[in-house]
């Protein structure tokens, strides 16, 4: 058994006595649900480099969907395309039925799509509460909102979300004094401040102390269950993504290699080969 399969097996509950759904059956089940995000035949080149080629995926409303693949497989490029950080060359990206591939990042954010990054983007000199407050102001994208003193309700929401991610005791500390893992938790809380409908998480557990990972995964699940936020998650930690997502897409060399339930993905030889460098 490979390392990829062992990690996946350890994360998944036993299916003794049950037949596992095929990739085709899983894909059909996905299409029957309301897709909040629909990516269709998206391609993106940078000069002579093809970052994404004809990629299609669905993210059902209210669910957690995973996106995996080796380094350089095009995952972050696809996230950037969805978030409007660069135009796509061809294809379609629809959010709640609306084409968004030609919209700017700020407009897409106002529709309810928020993303985080592999490297944290917090304001190191500001304390945690101030980071939360300014993230709300930025979501409104006006100079007046940026300069206006935060209301009591905004501060109350900021402190409640800091408590949700386990940072309330550190709320008055400068963000730069937090550990990298705590900065990731702060960035997650900042993303929640604007009340997103879809949250794009780019390797949320990367670089985090293993002690903090389970707590972060638990909070991601709670944000989905309690706040109704749909999640699309890029993750290299196979144990984490197998335990977190109900459906997983795998990219390799910029193309969609496989999709299915965690049970189907962990058994797919194409996925195993991609991670072991056999493709």
Coordinates of C-alpha atoms in Angstrom, one line a residue:
X1 CA 0.0 0.0 0.0
X2 CA 1.4 3.4 -0.9
X3 CA 1.9 6.4 1.4
X4 CA -1.0 8.2 -0.3
X5 CA -3.4 5.3 0.2
X6 CA -2.3 4.8 3.9
X7 CA -2.9 8.4 4.7
X8 CA -6.3 8.3 3.0
X9 CA -7.3 5.0 4.6
X10 CA -6.5 6.3 8.1
X11 CA -8.7 9.4 7.6
X12 CA -11.8 7.6 6.2
X13 CA -14.4 5.7 8.3
X14 CA -14.9 2.1 7.7
X15 CA -17.3 1.1 4.9
X16 CA -17.6 -2.5 5.9
X17 CA -20.5 -4.2 4.2
X18 CA -21.0 -1.2 1.8
X19 CA -20.1 -0.9 -1.8
X20 CA -18.0 2.1 -2.7
X21 CA -19.5 4.5 -5.4
X22 CA -17.7 4.6 -8.7
X23 CA -16.2 7.9 -9.9
X24 CA -19.0 8.1 -12.5
X25 CA -21.7 7.6 -9.9
X26 CA -20.1 10.2 -7.7
X27 CA -20.0 12.7 -10.5
X28 CA -23.6 12.2 -11.4
X29 CA -24.6 12.7 -7.7
X30 CA -22.6 16.0 -7.8
X31 CA -24.5 17.3 -10.8
X32 CA -27.9 16.5 -9.1
X33 CA -27.0 19.0 -6.4
X34 CA -27.2 22.8 -6.8
X35 CA -23.8 23.9 -8.0
X36 CA -22.9 27.2 -6.4
X37 CA -19.7 27.4 -8.5
X38 CA -19.5 25.9 -12.0
X39 CA -16.2 25.8 -13.8
X40 CA -16.4 24.7 -17.4
X41 CA -13.6 24.0 -19.8
X42 CA -11.3 26.6 -18.3
X43 CA -7.9 27.1 -19.9
X44 CA -5.1 29.5 -18.9
X45 CA -1.7 30.0 -20.4
X46 CA 1.3 32.1 -19.3
X47 CA 3.4 32.6 -22.4
X48 CA 4.2 29.1 -23.6
X49 CA 3.2 27.5 -20.3
X50 CA -0.2 25.9 -20.1
X51 CA -1.3 26.3 -16.4
X52 CA -4.8 25.0 -16.9
X53 CA -6.2 23.1 -19.9
X54 CA -10.0 22.4 -20.3
X55 CA -10.7 22.1 -16.5
X56 CA -14.3 21.6 -15.4
X57 CA -15.6 21.2 -11.8
X58 CA -18.7 21.8 -9.7
X59 CA -18.8 23.0 -6.1
X60 CA -22.3 22.2 -4.6
X61 CA -23.8 24.8 -2.3
X62 CA -23.3 24.0 1.4
X63 CA -20.6 21.3 0.8
X64 CA -16.9 21.0 1.2
X65 CA -15.1 20.2 -2.0
X66 CA -11.4 19.3 -2.2
X67 CA -8.8 20.1 -4.9
X68 CA -5.6 18.2 -4.8
X69 CA -2.6 17.5 -7.1
X70 CA 1.2 17.6 -7.2
X71 CA 3.1 20.9 -7.0
X72 CA 2.8 22.8 -10.3
X73 CA -0.5 21.0 -11.3
X74 CA -2.4 24.3 -11.7
X75 CA -4.4 24.4 -8.5
X76 CA -3.5 27.9 -7.4
X77 CA -3.9 29.2 -11.0
X78 CA -7.4 27.9 -11.0
X79 CA -8.1 29.6 -7.7
X80 CA -6.7 32.9 -9.1
X81 CA -9.0 32.6 -12.1
X82 CA -12.1 32.0 -10.0
X83 CA -11.2 34.9 -7.7
X84 CA -10.7 37.2 -10.7
X85 CA -7.0 37.8 -10.2
X86 CA -6.3 37.2 -13.9
X87 CA -8.5 36.6 -17.0
X88 CA -9.0 33.1 -18.3
X89 CA -8.2 32.4 -22.0
X90 CA -11.3 30.2 -22.6
X91 CA -14.1 28.5 -20.8
X92 CA -16.7 29.7 -18.3
X93 CA -16.8 30.4 -14.6
X94 CA -20.3 30.8 -13.1
X95 CA -21.2 31.7 -9.5
X96 CA -24.8 31.0 -8.5
X97 CA -25.7 31.0 -12.2
X98 CA -23.9 34.3 -13.0
X99 CA -20.9 34.4 -15.3
X100 CA -18.0 35.9 -13.4
X101 CA -14.9 35.2 -15.5
X102 CA -14.8 38.8 -16.8
X103 CA -15.3 40.5 -13.4
X104 CA -12.7 42.1 -11.3
X105 CA -11.6 40.8 -8.0
X106 CA -13.4 43.4 -5.9
X107 CA -16.7 42.7 -7.7
X108 CA -16.3 39.0 -7.3
X109 CA -15.6 39.4 -3.6
X110 CA -18.8 41.5 -3.2
X111 CA -20.8 38.7 -4.7
X112 CA -19.6 36.5 -1.8
X113 CA -16.4 34.7 -2.9
X114 CA -13.4 35.2 -0.5
X115 CA -10.1 33.4 -0.7
X116 CA -7.1 32.8 1.5
X117 CA -3.5 32.3 0.4
X118 CA -0.6 29.8 1.1
X119 CA 1.3 32.6 2.8
X120 CA -0.7 34.6 5.3
X121 CA -1.7 38.1 4.4
X122 CA -2.3 39.8 7.7
X123 CA -1.4 43.3 8.9
X124 CA 1.5 42.5 11.2
X125 CA 1.7 45.9 13.0
X126 CA -2.1 45.9 13.8
X127 CA -3.6 43.8 16.6
X128 CA -5.9 41.0 15.8
X129 CA -9.1 43.0 16.4
X130 CA -7.9 45.7 14.0
X131 CA -7.1 43.1 11.4
X132 CA -10.7 41.9 11.6
X133 CA -12.1 45.4 11.5
X134 CA -10.2 46.4 8.4
X135 CA -11.1 43.2 6.6
X136 CA -14.8 44.3 6.9
X137 CA -14.0 47.8 5.6
X138 CA -12.1 46.4 2.6
X139 CA -15.1 44.2 1.6
X140 CA -17.1 47.4 1.1
X141 CA -14.3 48.9 -1.1
X142 CA -14.9 52.6 -0.5
X143 CA -12.5 55.2 1.0
X144 CA -15.1 56.3 3.4
X145 CA -15.6 52.8 4.8
X146 CA -11.8 52.4 5.1
X147 CA -11.5 55.6 7.2
X148 CA -14.7 55.3 9.3
X149 CA -14.4 54.2 12.9
X150 CA -15.6 50.6 13.2
X151 CA -19.0 50.3 14.8
X152 CA -19.6 48.5 18.0
X153 CA -21.4 45.7 16.1
X154 CA -18.3 45.2 13.9
X155 CA -16.0 45.0 16.9
X156 CA -18.4 42.6 18.6
X157 CA -18.5 40.4 15.5
X158 CA -14.7 40.5 15.3
X159 CA -14.2 39.4 18.9
X160 CA -16.8 36.6 18.5
X161 CA -15.0 35.2 15.4
X162 CA -11.6 35.5 17.1
X163 CA -13.2 33.4 19.9
X164 CA -14.5 31.0 17.3
X165 CA -11.0 30.3 15.9
X166 CA -9.4 30.3 19.4
X167 CA -7.6 33.6 19.3
X168 CA -9.7 35.7 21.7
X169 CA -7.1 35.7 24.4
X170 CA -4.6 37.1 21.8
X171 CA -7.0 39.7 20.3
X172 CA -4.9 42.7 21.4
X173 CA -1.6 41.3 20.3
X174 CA 0.0 42.5 17.1
X175 CA -0.6 40.0 14.3
X176 CA 3.2 39.8 13.8
X177 CA 3.7 38.4 17.3
X178 CA 1.5 35.4 16.4
X179 CA 3.0 32.1 15.3
X180 CA 2.5 31.2 11.6
X181 CA -0.3 28.8 12.5
X182 CA -2.0 31.4 14.6
X183 CA -1.7 33.9 11.7
X184 CA -3.5 31.3 9.5
X185 CA -6.3 31.1 12.1
X186 CA -6.5 34.9 12.1
X187 CA -6.6 35.0 8.3
X188 CA -9.4 32.5 8.4
X189 CA -11.3 34.6 10.9
X190 CA -10.7 37.7 8.7
X191 CA -12.2 35.8 5.7
X192 CA -15.3 35.1 7.8
X193 CA -15.9 38.7 8.7
X194 CA -17.5 39.6 5.4
X195 CA -19.9 36.6 5.6
X196 CA -18.8 34.9 2.4
X197 CA -21.0 32.4 0.6
X198 CA -17.9 30.6 -0.9
X199 CA -14.5 30.4 0.7
X200 CA -11.5 29.4 -1.3
X201 CA -8.8 28.0 1.0
X202 CA -5.3 27.6 -0.5
X203 CA -3.5 25.0 1.7
X204 CA -4.9 26.1 5.0
X205 CA -2.8 23.6 7.0
X206 CA 0.5 24.2 5.2
X207 CA 3.3 25.1 7.7
X208 CA 1.1 24.7 10.7
X209 CA 2.2 22.9 13.8
X210 CA 0.6 19.5 13.8
X211 CA -0.9 20.2 17.2
X212 CA -3.0 23.0 15.6
X213 CA -4.2 21.1 12.5
X214 CA -7.0 19.2 14.1
X215 CA -8.4 22.4 15.6
X216 CA -8.3 24.2 12.3
X217 CA -10.0 21.3 10.5
X218 CA -12.7 21.3 13.2
X219 CA -13.3 25.0 12.7
X220 CA -13.5 24.6 8.9
X221 CA -16.2 21.9 9.4
X222 CA -18.0 24.1 11.9
X223 CA -17.9 27.2 9.5
X224 CA -19.5 25.0 6.9
X225 CA -22.1 23.4 9.2
X226 CA -23.0 26.4 11.5
X227 CA -22.5 29.4 9.1
X228 CA -23.6 27.6 5.9
X229 CA -20.4 28.6 4.1
X230 CA -19.4 26.5 1.0
X231 CA -15.7 25.6 0.9
X232 CA -13.4 24.8 -1.9
X233 CA -10.1 23.6 -0.4
X234 CA -6.6 23.1 -1.9
X235 CA -4.7 20.7 0.4
X236 CA -1.6 18.6 0.2
X237 CA -2.2 16.9 3.5
X238 CA -4.0 13.7 2.3
X239 CA -5.2 12.8 5.8
X240 CA -6.8 16.3 6.2
X241 CA -8.5 16.5 2.8
X242 CA -9.9 12.9 3.0
X243 CA -11.4 13.7 6.4
X244 CA -12.7 17.2 5.3
X245 CA -14.1 17.0 1.8
X246 CA -17.1 15.0 0.5
X247 CA -15.9 15.2 -3.1
X248 CA -12.4 15.7 -4.4
X249 CA -10.9 16.8 -7.8
X250 CA -7.3 16.0 -8.7
X251 CA -5.3 18.0 -11.2
X252 CA -2.0 17.0 -12.8
X253 CA -0.1 18.9 -15.4
X254 CA -2.9 21.5 -15.6
X255 CA -5.6 19.0 -16.5
X256 CA -8.3 17.3 -14.5
X257 CA -7.0 13.8 -13.8
X258 CA -9.7 12.3 -11.6
X259 CA -12.7 13.2 -9.4
X260 CA -14.8 11.4 -6.9
X261 CA -15.5 10.6 -3.3
X262 CA -12.5 10.3 -0.9
X263 CA -13.0 6.5 -1.1
X264 CA -12.8 6.6 -4.9
X265 CA -9.8 9.0 -5.0
X266 CA -7.7 7.0 -2.6
X267 CA -8.0 3.9 -4.8
X268 CA -7.5 5.6 -8.1
X269 CA -4.1 4.5 -9.6
X270 CA -3.8 7.7 -11.6
X271 CA -3.9 9.8 -8.5
X272 CA -1.3 7.5 -6.8
X273 CA 1.0 7.7 -9.9
X274 CA 0.7 11.5 -10.0
X275 CA 1.8 11.9 -6.4
X276 CA 4.6 9.4 -6.8
X277 CA 5.8 11.1 -10.0
X278 CA 4.9 8.2 -12.3
X279 CA 3.0 10.3 -14.7

